[in-house]
Amino acid sequence: GAVVSQHPSWVICKSGTSVKIECRSLDFQATTMFWYRQFPKQSLMLMATSNEGSKATYEQGVEKDKFLINHASLTLSTLTVTSAHPEDSSFYICSAYAGTYGYTFGSGTRLTVV
Amino acid sequence: AQTVTQSQPEMSVQEAETVTLSCTYDTSESNYYLFWYKQPPSRQMILVIRQEAYKQQNATENRFSVNFQKAAKSFSLKISDSQLGDTAMYFCAFMGRVGGNQFYFGTGTSLTVIP
């Protein structure tokens, strides 16, 4: 139990385009989801906290207009990277609290902007 | 703000041997959670072990155990009988009771188990 499915696992996009990453809780309801960014050989940095039915809370330094988060249901949160640029290339991971199972992570999305 | 420090960027251990990964943290909270996560090459984050600060007894999960020293704000991970599948990046993480249940991760330790 307590699986978070993240898609796509890998995406390449052209500079200036937008990319949407989905994070879906398969067997539990997630009122709160977290989005992290991880650069190669570095730690996970929290970008934003996604709350179902309300606006996301962004960490300092994260551009909310570039990284649009939508949490419209108890099982789905999406992160859209708008007008992507090469510096947005990174590994993005979502996480959700699954009650007694604790916190579970998605398998991550590797974004490459060319 | 909470900080988590892992002072060992890379470590290696012979298969079947024991290795200890270090982690220190800084917080003003008295009740919190500490975690060790494993990230293998697949990049999937896998929970290894969890410790609640109010529990004095060190957590143990099979070959994995921790040495939790609350006063020293230290939380080390001991891996016994190391296996090749233990090769991964290991992250120490802190979660307080305030601030929205977010993780604060250390910079990670890359562990290689040598056959």
mmCIF file with all atom_site columns, N, CA, C and O in Angstrom, chain A residues 32 34 36 38-44 46 49 59 91 93 95 101-107 110, chain B residues 10 35 37 39 41-47 50 89 91 95 100-108:
data_model
loop_
_atom_site.group_PDB
_atom_site.id
_atom_site.type_symbol
_atom_site.label_atom_id
_atom_site.label_alt_id
_atom_site.label_comp_id
_atom_site.label_asym_id
_atom_site.label_entity_id
_atom_site.label_seq_id
_atom_site.pdbx_PDB_ins_code
_atom_site.Cartn_x
_atom_site.Cartn_y
_atom_site.Cartn_z
_atom_site.occupancy
_atom_site.B_iso_or_equiv
_atom_site.pdbx_formal_charge
_atom_site.auth_seq_id
_atom_site.auth_comp_id
_atom_site.auth_asym_id
_atom_site.auth_atom_id
_atom_site.pdbx_PDB_model_num
ATOM 1   N N  . THR A 1 32  ? -2.011 16.539 1.187   1.00 0.00 ? 32  THR A N  1
ATOM 2   C CA . THR A 1 32  ? -0.817 17.353 1.000   1.00 0.00 ? 32  THR A CA 1
ATOM 3   C C  . THR A 1 32  ? 0.226  16.560 0.232   1.00 0.00 ? 32  THR A C  1
ATOM 4   O O  . THR A 1 32  ? 0.484  15.400 0.543   1.00 0.00 ? 32  THR A O  1
ATOM 5   N N  . PHE A 1 34  ? 4.224  17.087 -1.677  1.00 0.00 ? 34  PHE A N  1
ATOM 6   C CA . PHE A 1 34  ? 5.421  17.919 -1.677  1.00 0.00 ? 34  PHE A CA 1
ATOM 7   C C  . PHE A 1 34  ? 6.175  17.710 -2.985  1.00 0.00 ? 34  PHE A C  1
ATOM 8   O O  . PHE A 1 34  ? 6.267  16.599 -3.488  1.00 0.00 ? 34  PHE A O  1
ATOM 9   N N  . TYR A 1 36  ? 9.879  18.226 -4.815  1.00 0.00 ? 36  TYR A N  1
ATOM 10  C CA . TYR A 1 36  ? 11.296 18.436 -4.587  1.00 0.00 ? 36  TYR A CA 1
ATOM 11  C C  . TYR A 1 36  ? 12.039 18.504 -5.922  1.00 0.00 ? 36  TYR A C  1
ATOM 12  O O  . TYR A 1 36  ? 11.611 17.943 -6.919  1.00 0.00 ? 36  TYR A O  1
ATOM 13  N N  . GLN A 1 38  ? 16.044 17.886 -7.412  1.00 0.00 ? 38  GLN A N  1
ATOM 14  C CA . GLN A 1 38  ? 17.345 17.323 -7.067  1.00 0.00 ? 38  GLN A CA 1
ATOM 15  C C  . GLN A 1 38  ? 18.298 17.469 -8.235  1.00 0.00 ? 38  GLN A C  1
ATOM 16  O O  . GLN A 1 38  ? 18.061 16.913 -9.315  1.00 0.00 ? 38  GLN A O  1
ATOM 17  N N  . PHE A 1 39  ? 19.382 18.203 -8.018  1.00 0.00 ? 39  PHE A N  1
ATOM 18  C CA . PHE A 1 39  ? 20.435 18.307 -9.022  1.00 0.00 ? 39  PHE A CA 1
ATOM 19  C C  . PHE A 1 39  ? 21.369 17.117 -8.863  1.00 0.00 ? 39  PHE A C  1
ATOM 20  O O  . PHE A 1 39  ? 21.416 16.498 -7.798  1.00 0.00 ? 39  PHE A O  1
ATOM 21  N N  . PRO A 1 40  ? 22.114 16.797 -9.931  1.00 0.00 ? 40  PRO A N  1
ATOM 22  C CA . PRO A 1 40  ? 22.991 15.615 -9.887  1.00 0.00 ? 40  PRO A CA 1
ATOM 23  C C  . PRO A 1 40  ? 23.911 15.613 -8.672  1.00 0.00 ? 40  PRO A C  1
ATOM 24  O O  . PRO A 1 40  ? 24.546 16.619 -8.363  1.00 0.00 ? 40  PRO A O  1
ATOM 25  N N  . LYS A 1 41  ? 23.913 14.499 -7.994  1.00 0.00 ? 41  LYS A N  1
ATOM 26  C CA . LYS A 1 41  ? 24.777 14.268 -6.832  1.00 0.00 ? 41  LYS A CA 1
ATOM 27  C C  . LYS A 1 41  ? 24.532 15.288 -5.723  1.00 0.00 ? 41  LYS A C  1
ATOM 28  O O  . LYS A 1 41  ? 25.439 15.574 -4.936  1.00 0.00 ? 41  LYS A O  1
ATOM 29  N N  . GLN A 1 42  ? 23.338 15.811 -5.664  1.00 0.00 ? 42  GLN A N  1
ATOM 30  C CA . GLN A 1 42  ? 22.993 16.733 -4.599  1.00 0.00 ? 42  GLN A CA 1
ATOM 31  C C  . GLN A 1 42  ? 21.753 16.238 -3.864  1.00 0.00 ? 42  GLN A C  1
ATOM 32  O O  . GLN A 1 42  ? 21.152 15.219 -4.218  1.00 0.00 ? 42  GLN A O  1
ATOM 33  N N  . SER A 1 43  ? 21.394 16.972 -2.834  1.00 0.00 ? 43  SER A N  1
ATOM 34  C CA . SER A 1 43  ? 20.274 16.563 -2.018  1.00 0.00 ? 43  SER A CA 1
ATOM 35  C C  . SER A 1 43  ? 18.950 17.021 -2.621  1.00 0.00 ? 43  SER A C  1
ATOM 36  O O  . SER A 1 43  ? 18.917 17.712 -3.638  1.00 0.00 ? 43  SER A O  1
ATOM 37  N N  . LEU A 1 44  ? 17.879 16.607 -1.979  1.00 0.00 ? 44  LEU A N  1
ATOM 38  C CA . LEU A 1 44  ? 16.551 17.048 -2.402  1.00 0.00 ? 44  LEU A CA 1
ATOM 39  C C  . LEU A 1 44  ? 16.243 18.388 -1.767  1.00 0.00 ? 44  LEU A C  1
ATOM 40  O O  . LEU A 1 44  ? 16.408 18.564 -0.551  1.00 0.00 ? 44  LEU A O  1
ATOM 41  N N  . LEU A 1 46  ? 13.220 21.125 -1.195  1.00 0.00 ? 46  LEU A N  1
ATOM 42  C CA . LEU A 1 46  ? 11.782 21.329 -1.275  1.00 0.00 ? 46  LEU A CA 1
ATOM 43  C C  . LEU A 1 46  ? 11.482 22.567 -2.113  1.00 0.00 ? 46  LEU A C  1
ATOM 44  O O  . LEU A 1 46  ? 12.037 23.641 -1.859  1.00 0.00 ? 46  LEU A O  1
ATOM 45  N N  . THR A 1 49  ? 4.849  23.061 -1.324  1.00 0.00 ? 49  THR A N  1
ATOM 46  C CA . THR A 1 49  ? 3.900  22.154 -0.680  1.00 0.00 ? 49  THR A CA 1
ATOM 47  C C  . THR A 1 49  ? 2.550  22.356 -1.349  1.00 0.00 ? 49  THR A C  1
ATOM 48  O O  . THR A 1 49  ? 2.056  23.491 -1.439  1.00 0.00 ? 49  THR A O  1
ATOM 49  N N  . GLU A 1 59  ? 8.547  27.569 -1.550  1.00 0.00 ? 59  GLU A N  1
ATOM 50  C CA . GLU A 1 59  ? 9.714  27.907 -0.755  1.00 0.00 ? 59  GLU A CA 1
ATOM 51  C C  . GLU A 1 59  ? 10.360 29.174 -1.313  1.00 0.00 ? 59  GLU A C  1
ATOM 52  O O  . GLU A 1 59  ? 10.191 29.523 -2.489  1.00 0.00 ? 59  GLU A O  1
ATOM 53  N N  . PHE A 1 91  ? 16.036 16.786 -11.742 1.00 0.00 ? 91  PHE A N  1
ATOM 54  C CA . PHE A 1 91  ? 15.236 15.624 -11.352 1.00 0.00 ? 91  PHE A CA 1
ATOM 55  C C  . PHE A 1 91  ? 14.196 16.121 -10.365 1.00 0.00 ? 91  PHE A C  1
ATOM 56  O O  . PHE A 1 91  ? 14.534 16.742 -9.358  1.00 0.00 ? 91  PHE A O  1
ATOM 57  N N  . ILE A 1 93  ? 10.925 15.275 -7.877  1.00 0.00 ? 93  ILE A N  1
ATOM 58  C CA . ILE A 1 93  ? 10.324 14.175 -7.110  1.00 0.00 ? 93  ILE A CA 1
ATOM 59  C C  . ILE A 1 93  ? 9.160  14.702 -6.291  1.00 0.00 ? 93  ILE A C  1
ATOM 60  O O  . ILE A 1 93  ? 9.267  15.754 -5.659  1.00 0.00 ? 93  ILE A O  1
ATOM 61  N N  . SER A 1 95  ? 6.219  13.801 -3.208  1.00 0.00 ? 95  SER A N  1
ATOM 62  C CA . SER A 1 95  ? 6.071  12.995 -1.999  1.00 0.00 ? 95  SER A CA 1
ATOM 63  C C  . SER A 1 95  ? 4.714  13.287 -1.390  1.00 0.00 ? 95  SER A C  1
ATOM 64  O O  . SER A 1 95  ? 4.177  14.376 -1.548  1.00 0.00 ? 95  SER A O  1
ATOM 65  N N  . TYR A 1 101 ? 1.564  4.535  6.786   1.00 0.00 ? 101 TYR A N  1
ATOM 66  C CA . TYR A 1 101 ? 2.698  4.169  5.933   1.00 0.00 ? 101 TYR A CA 1
ATOM 67  C C  . TYR A 1 101 ? 3.758  5.261  5.895   1.00 0.00 ? 101 TYR A C  1
ATOM 68  O O  . TYR A 1 101 ? 4.824  5.077  5.319   1.00 0.00 ? 101 TYR A O  1
ATOM 69  N N  . GLY A 1 102 ? 3.465  6.367  6.523   1.00 0.00 ? 102 GLY A N  1
ATOM 70  C CA . GLY A 1 102 ? 4.427  7.454  6.540   1.00 0.00 ? 102 GLY A CA 1
ATOM 71  C C  . GLY A 1 102 ? 4.465  8.195  5.217   1.00 0.00 ? 102 GLY A C  1
ATOM 72  O O  . GLY A 1 102 ? 3.489  8.251  4.490   1.00 0.00 ? 102 GLY A O  1
ATOM 73  N N  . TYR A 1 103 ? 5.610  8.743  4.925   1.00 0.00 ? 103 TYR A N  1
ATOM 74  C CA . TYR A 1 103 ? 5.772  9.518  3.702   1.00 0.00 ? 103 TYR A CA 1
ATOM 75  C C  . TYR A 1 103 ? 6.297  8.613  2.600   1.00 0.00 ? 103 TYR A C  1
ATOM 76  O O  . TYR A 1 103 ? 7.237  7.860  2.790   1.00 0.00 ? 103 TYR A O  1
ATOM 77  N N  . THR A 1 104 ? 5.666  8.723  1.440   1.00 0.00 ? 104 THR A N  1
ATOM 78  C CA . THR A 1 104 ? 6.103  7.921  0.314   1.00 0.00 ? 104 THR A CA 1
ATOM 79  C C  . THR A 1 104 ? 6.446  8.845  -0.846  1.00 0.00 ? 104 THR A C  1
ATOM 80  O O  . THR A 1 104 ? 5.834  9.905  -1.007  1.00 0.00 ? 104 THR A O  1
ATOM 81  N N  . PHE A 1 105 ? 7.427  8.421  -1.632  1.00 0.00 ? 105 PHE A N  1
ATOM 82  C CA . PHE A 1 105 ? 7.925  9.245  -2.717  1.00 0.00 ? 105 PHE A CA 1
ATOM 83  C C  . PHE A 1 105 ? 7.565  8.643  -4.065  1.00 0.00 ? 105 PHE A C  1
ATOM 84  O O  . PHE A 1 105 ? 7.496  7.422  -4.224  1.00 0.00 ? 105 PHE A O  1
ATOM 85  N N  . GLY A 1 106 ? 7.374  9.522  -5.032  1.00 0.00 ? 106 GLY A N  1
ATOM 86  C CA . GLY A 1 106 ? 7.248  9.078  -6.410  1.00 0.00 ? 106 GLY A CA 1
ATOM 87  C C  . GLY A 1 106 ? 8.614  8.648  -6.928  1.00 0.00 ? 106 GLY A C  1
ATOM 88  O O  . GLY A 1 106 ? 9.640  8.855  -6.267  1.00 0.00 ? 106 GLY A O  1
ATOM 89  N N  . SER A 1 107 ? 8.625  8.071  -8.097  1.00 0.00 ? 107 SER A N  1
ATOM 90  C CA . SER A 1 107 ? 9.872  7.552  -8.663  1.00 0.00 ? 107 SER A CA 1
ATOM 91  C C  . SER A 1 107 ? 10.680 8.630  -9.374  1.00 0.00 ? 107 SER A C  1
ATOM 92  O O  . SER A 1 107 ? 11.778 8.371  -9.851  1.00 0.00 ? 107 SER A O  1
ATOM 93  N N  . ARG A 1 110 ? 12.918 12.895 -14.684 1.00 0.00 ? 110 ARG A N  1
ATOM 94  C CA . ARG A 1 110 ? 14.127 13.554 -15.163 1.00 0.00 ? 110 ARG A CA 1
ATOM 95  C C  . ARG A 1 110 ? 13.744 14.464 -16.313 1.00 0.00 ? 110 ARG A C  1
ATOM 96  O O  . ARG A 1 110 ? 13.299 14.003 -17.365 1.00 0.00 ? 110 ARG A O  1
ATOM 97  N N  . GLU B 2 10  ? 31.354 10.341 0.586   1.00 0.00 ? 10  GLU B N  1
ATOM 98  C CA . GLU B 2 10  ? 31.489 9.008  0.002   1.00 0.00 ? 10  GLU B CA 1
ATOM 99  C C  . GLU B 2 10  ? 32.065 8.048  1.030   1.00 0.00 ? 10  GLU B C  1
ATOM 100 O O  . GLU B 2 10  ? 32.935 8.406  1.820   1.00 0.00 ? 10  GLU B O  1
ATOM 101 N N  . PHE B 2 35  ? 14.979 10.459 9.964   1.00 0.00 ? 35  PHE B N  1
ATOM 102 C CA . PHE B 2 35  ? 14.855 9.377  8.993   1.00 0.00 ? 35  PHE B CA 1
ATOM 103 C C  . PHE B 2 35  ? 16.193 9.136  8.290   1.00 0.00 ? 35  PHE B C  1
ATOM 104 O O  . PHE B 2 35  ? 17.025 10.039 8.169   1.00 0.00 ? 35  PHE B O  1
ATOM 105 N N  . TYR B 2 37  ? 16.954 7.709  4.458   1.00 0.00 ? 37  TYR B N  1
ATOM 106 C CA . TYR B 2 37  ? 16.422 7.266  3.186   1.00 0.00 ? 37  TYR B CA 1
ATOM 107 C C  . TYR B 2 37  ? 17.565 6.784  2.313   1.00 0.00 ? 37  TYR B C  1
ATOM 108 O O  . TYR B 2 37  ? 18.665 7.315  2.337   1.00 0.00 ? 37  TYR B O  1
ATOM 109 N N  . GLN B 2 39  ? 18.653 6.044  -1.676  1.00 0.00 ? 39  GLN B N  1
ATOM 110 C CA . GLN B 2 39  ? 18.318 6.341  -3.073  1.00 0.00 ? 39  GLN B CA 1
ATOM 111 C C  . GLN B 2 39  ? 19.268 5.566  -3.977  1.00 0.00 ? 39  GLN B C  1
ATOM 112 O O  . GLN B 2 39  ? 20.395 5.988  -4.214  1.00 0.00 ? 39  GLN B O  1
ATOM 113 N N  . PRO B 2 41  ? 20.499 3.732  -7.662  1.00 0.00 ? 41  PRO B N  1
ATOM 114 C CA . PRO B 2 41  ? 20.621 4.334  -9.003  1.00 0.00 ? 41  PRO B CA 1
ATOM 115 C C  . PRO B 2 41  ? 19.291 4.590  -9.695  1.00 0.00 ? 41  PRO B C  1
ATOM 116 O O  . PRO B 2 41  ? 19.190 5.451  -10.552 1.00 0.00 ? 41  PRO B O  1
ATOM 117 N N  . SER B 2 42  ? 18.269 3.862  -9.338  1.00 0.00 ? 42  SER B N  1
ATOM 118 C CA . SER B 2 42  ? 16.943 4.096  -9.918  1.00 0.00 ? 42  SER B CA 1
ATOM 119 C C  . SER B 2 42  ? 16.357 5.449  -9.510  1.00 0.00 ? 42  SER B C  1
ATOM 120 O O  . SER B 2 42  ? 15.392 5.923  -10.115 1.00 0.00 ? 42  SER B O  1
ATOM 121 N N  . ARG B 2 43  ? 16.936 6.071  -8.501  1.00 0.00 ? 43  ARG B N  1
ATOM 122 C CA . ARG B 2 43  ? 16.541 7.380  -7.953  1.00 0.00 ? 43  ARG B CA 1
ATOM 123 C C  . ARG B 2 43  ? 15.272 7.293  -7.084  1.00 0.00 ? 43  ARG B C  1
ATOM 124 O O  . ARG B 2 43  ? 14.819 8.313  -6.574  1.00 0.00 ? 43  ARG B O  1
ATOM 125 N N  . GLN B 2 44  ? 14.701 6.110  -6.903  1.00 0.00 ? 44  GLN B N  1
ATOM 126 C CA . GLN B 2 44  ? 13.537 5.969  -6.034  1.00 0.00 ? 44  GLN B CA 1
ATOM 127 C C  . GLN B 2 44  ? 13.973 6.132  -4.587  1.00 0.00 ? 44  GLN B C  1
ATOM 128 O O  . GLN B 2 44  ? 14.918 5.490  -4.137  1.00 0.00 ? 44  GLN B O  1
ATOM 129 N N  . MET B 2 45  ? 13.293 6.991  -3.848  1.00 0.00 ? 45  MET B N  1
ATOM 130 C CA . MET B 2 45  ? 13.592 7.188  -2.435  1.00 0.00 ? 45  MET B CA 1
ATOM 131 C C  . MET B 2 45  ? 12.934 6.072  -1.619  1.00 0.00 ? 45  MET B C  1
ATOM 132 O O  . MET B 2 45  ? 11.726 5.867  -1.697  1.00 0.00 ? 45  MET B O  1
ATOM 133 N N  . ILE B 2 46  ? 13.741 5.387  -0.822  1.00 0.00 ? 46  ILE B N  1
ATOM 134 C CA . ILE B 2 46  ? 13.256 4.250  -0.042  1.00 0.00 ? 46  ILE B CA 1
ATOM 135 C C  . ILE B 2 46  ? 13.559 4.508  1.424   1.00 0.00 ? 46  ILE B C  1
ATOM 136 O O  . ILE B 2 46  ? 14.702 4.778  1.794   1.00 0.00 ? 46  ILE B O  1
ATOM 137 N N  . LEU B 2 47  ? 12.535 4.418  2.266   1.00 0.00 ? 47  LEU B N  1
ATOM 138 C CA . LEU B 2 47  ? 12.735 4.610  3.698   1.00 0.00 ? 47  LEU B CA 1
ATOM 139 C C  . LEU B 2 47  ? 13.514 3.431  4.276   1.00 0.00 ? 47  LEU B C  1
ATOM 140 O O  . LEU B 2 47  ? 13.141 2.269  4.092   1.00 0.00 ? 47  LEU B O  1
ATOM 141 N N  . ARG B 2 50  ? 13.332 4.933  10.749  1.00 0.00 ? 50  ARG B N  1
ATOM 142 C CA . ARG B 2 50  ? 12.770 6.166  11.276  1.00 0.00 ? 50  ARG B CA 1
ATOM 143 C C  . ARG B 2 50  ? 12.892 6.152  12.798  1.00 0.00 ? 50  ARG B C  1
ATOM 144 O O  . ARG B 2 50  ? 12.780 5.104  13.441  1.00 0.00 ? 50  ARG B O  1
ATOM 145 N N  . MET B 2 89  ? 22.870 6.018  -2.537  1.00 0.00 ? 89  MET B N  1
ATOM 146 C CA . MET B 2 89  ? 23.032 7.288  -1.839  1.00 0.00 ? 89  MET B CA 1
ATOM 147 C C  . MET B 2 89  ? 22.137 7.219  -0.617  1.00 0.00 ? 89  MET B C  1
ATOM 148 O O  . MET B 2 89  ? 20.980 6.775  -0.716  1.00 0.00 ? 89  MET B O  1
ATOM 149 N N  . PHE B 2 91  ? 20.447 9.403  2.512   1.00 0.00 ? 91  PHE B N  1
ATOM 150 C CA . PHE B 2 91  ? 20.129 10.737 2.990   1.00 0.00 ? 91  PHE B CA 1
ATOM 151 C C  . PHE B 2 91  ? 19.556 10.671 4.398   1.00 0.00 ? 91  PHE B C  1
ATOM 152 O O  . PHE B 2 91  ? 18.642 9.892  4.679   1.00 0.00 ? 91  PHE B O  1
ATOM 153 N N  . MET B 2 95  ? 12.377 15.934 10.317  1.00 0.00 ? 95  MET B N  1
ATOM 154 C CA . MET B 2 95  ? 11.037 16.505 10.171  1.00 0.00 ? 95  MET B CA 1
ATOM 155 C C  . MET B 2 95  ? 10.560 16.974 11.534  1.00 0.00 ? 95  MET B C  1
ATOM 156 O O  . MET B 2 95  ? 10.480 16.181 12.470  1.00 0.00 ? 95  MET B O  1
ATOM 157 N N  . GLY B 2 100 ? 4.745  22.533 8.787   1.00 0.00 ? 100 GLY B N  1
ATOM 158 C CA . GLY B 2 100 ? 4.103  21.873 7.657   1.00 0.00 ? 100 GLY B CA 1
ATOM 159 C C  . GLY B 2 100 ? 4.602  20.501 7.295   1.00 0.00 ? 100 GLY B C  1
ATOM 160 O O  . GLY B 2 100 ? 4.395  20.039 6.181   1.00 0.00 ? 100 GLY B O  1
ATOM 161 N N  . ASN B 2 101 ? 5.251  19.819 8.204   1.00 0.00 ? 101 ASN B N  1
ATOM 162 C CA . ASN B 2 101 ? 5.666  18.429 7.962   1.00 0.00 ? 101 ASN B CA 1
ATOM 163 C C  . ASN B 2 101 ? 6.566  18.291 6.747   1.00 0.00 ? 101 ASN B C  1
ATOM 164 O O  . ASN B 2 101 ? 6.404  17.375 5.943   1.00 0.00 ? 101 ASN B O  1
ATOM 165 N N  . GLN B 2 102 ? 7.471  19.173 6.575   1.00 0.00 ? 102 GLN B N  1
ATOM 166 C CA . GLN B 2 102 ? 8.395  19.047 5.453   1.00 0.00 ? 102 GLN B CA 1
ATOM 167 C C  . GLN B 2 102 ? 9.695  18.413 5.916   1.00 0.00 ? 102 GLN B C  1
ATOM 168 O O  . GLN B 2 102 ? 10.098 18.531 7.068   1.00 0.00 ? 102 GLN B O  1
ATOM 169 N N  . PHE B 2 103 ? 10.337 17.729 4.975   1.00 0.00 ? 103 PHE B N  1
ATOM 170 C CA . PHE B 2 103 ? 11.630 17.123 5.241   1.00 0.00 ? 103 PHE B CA 1
ATOM 171 C C  . PHE B 2 103 ? 12.736 18.143 5.040   1.00 0.00 ? 103 PHE B C  1
ATOM 172 O O  . PHE B 2 103 ? 12.692 18.963 4.133   1.00 0.00 ? 103 PHE B O  1
ATOM 173 N N  . TYR B 2 104 ? 13.742 18.028 5.884   1.00 0.00 ? 104 TYR B N  1
ATOM 174 C CA . TYR B 2 104 ? 15.002 18.721 5.653   1.00 0.00 ? 104 TYR B CA 1
ATOM 175 C C  . TYR B 2 104 ? 16.036 17.623 5.464   1.00 0.00 ? 104 TYR B C  1
ATOM 176 O O  . TYR B 2 104 ? 16.280 16.834 6.376   1.00 0.00 ? 104 TYR B O  1
ATOM 177 N N  . PHE B 2 105 ? 16.617 17.575 4.269   1.00 0.00 ? 105 PHE B N  1
ATOM 178 C CA . PHE B 2 105 ? 17.550 16.510 3.929   1.00 0.00 ? 105 PHE B CA 1
ATOM 179 C C  . PHE B 2 105 ? 18.991 16.958 4.083   1.00 0.00 ? 105 PHE B C  1
ATOM 180 O O  . PHE B 2 105 ? 19.338 18.108 3.834   1.00 0.00 ? 105 PHE B O  1
ATOM 181 N N  . GLY B 2 106 ? 19.842 16.014 4.456   1.00 0.00 ? 106 GLY B N  1
ATOM 182 C CA . GLY B 2 106 ? 21.269 16.244 4.407   1.00 0.00 ? 106 GLY B CA 1
ATOM 183 C C  . GLY B 2 106 ? 21.756 16.140 2.970   1.00 0.00 ? 106 GLY B C  1
ATOM 184 O O  . GLY B 2 106 ? 20.980 15.856 2.051   1.00 0.00 ? 106 GLY B O  1
ATOM 185 N N  . THR B 2 107 ? 23.031 16.359 2.783   1.00 0.00 ? 107 THR B N  1
ATOM 186 C CA . THR B 2 107 ? 23.606 16.356 1.435   1.00 0.00 ? 107 THR B CA 1
ATOM 187 C C  . THR B 2 107 ? 23.891 14.961 0.901   1.00 0.00 ? 107 THR B C  1
ATOM 188 O O  . THR B 2 107 ? 24.236 14.799 -0.249  1.00 0.00 ? 107 THR B O  1
ATOM 189 N N  . GLY B 2 108 ? 23.740 13.971 1.758   1.00 0.00 ? 108 GLY B N  1
ATOM 190 C CA . GLY B 2 108 ? 23.856 12.595 1.294   1.00 0.00 ? 108 GLY B CA 1
ATOM 191 C C  . GLY B 2 108 ? 25.252 12.010 1.444   1.00 0.00 ? 108 GLY B C  1
ATOM 192 O O  . GLY B 2 108 ? 26.257 12.713 1.447   1.00 0.00 ? 108 GLY B O  1
#
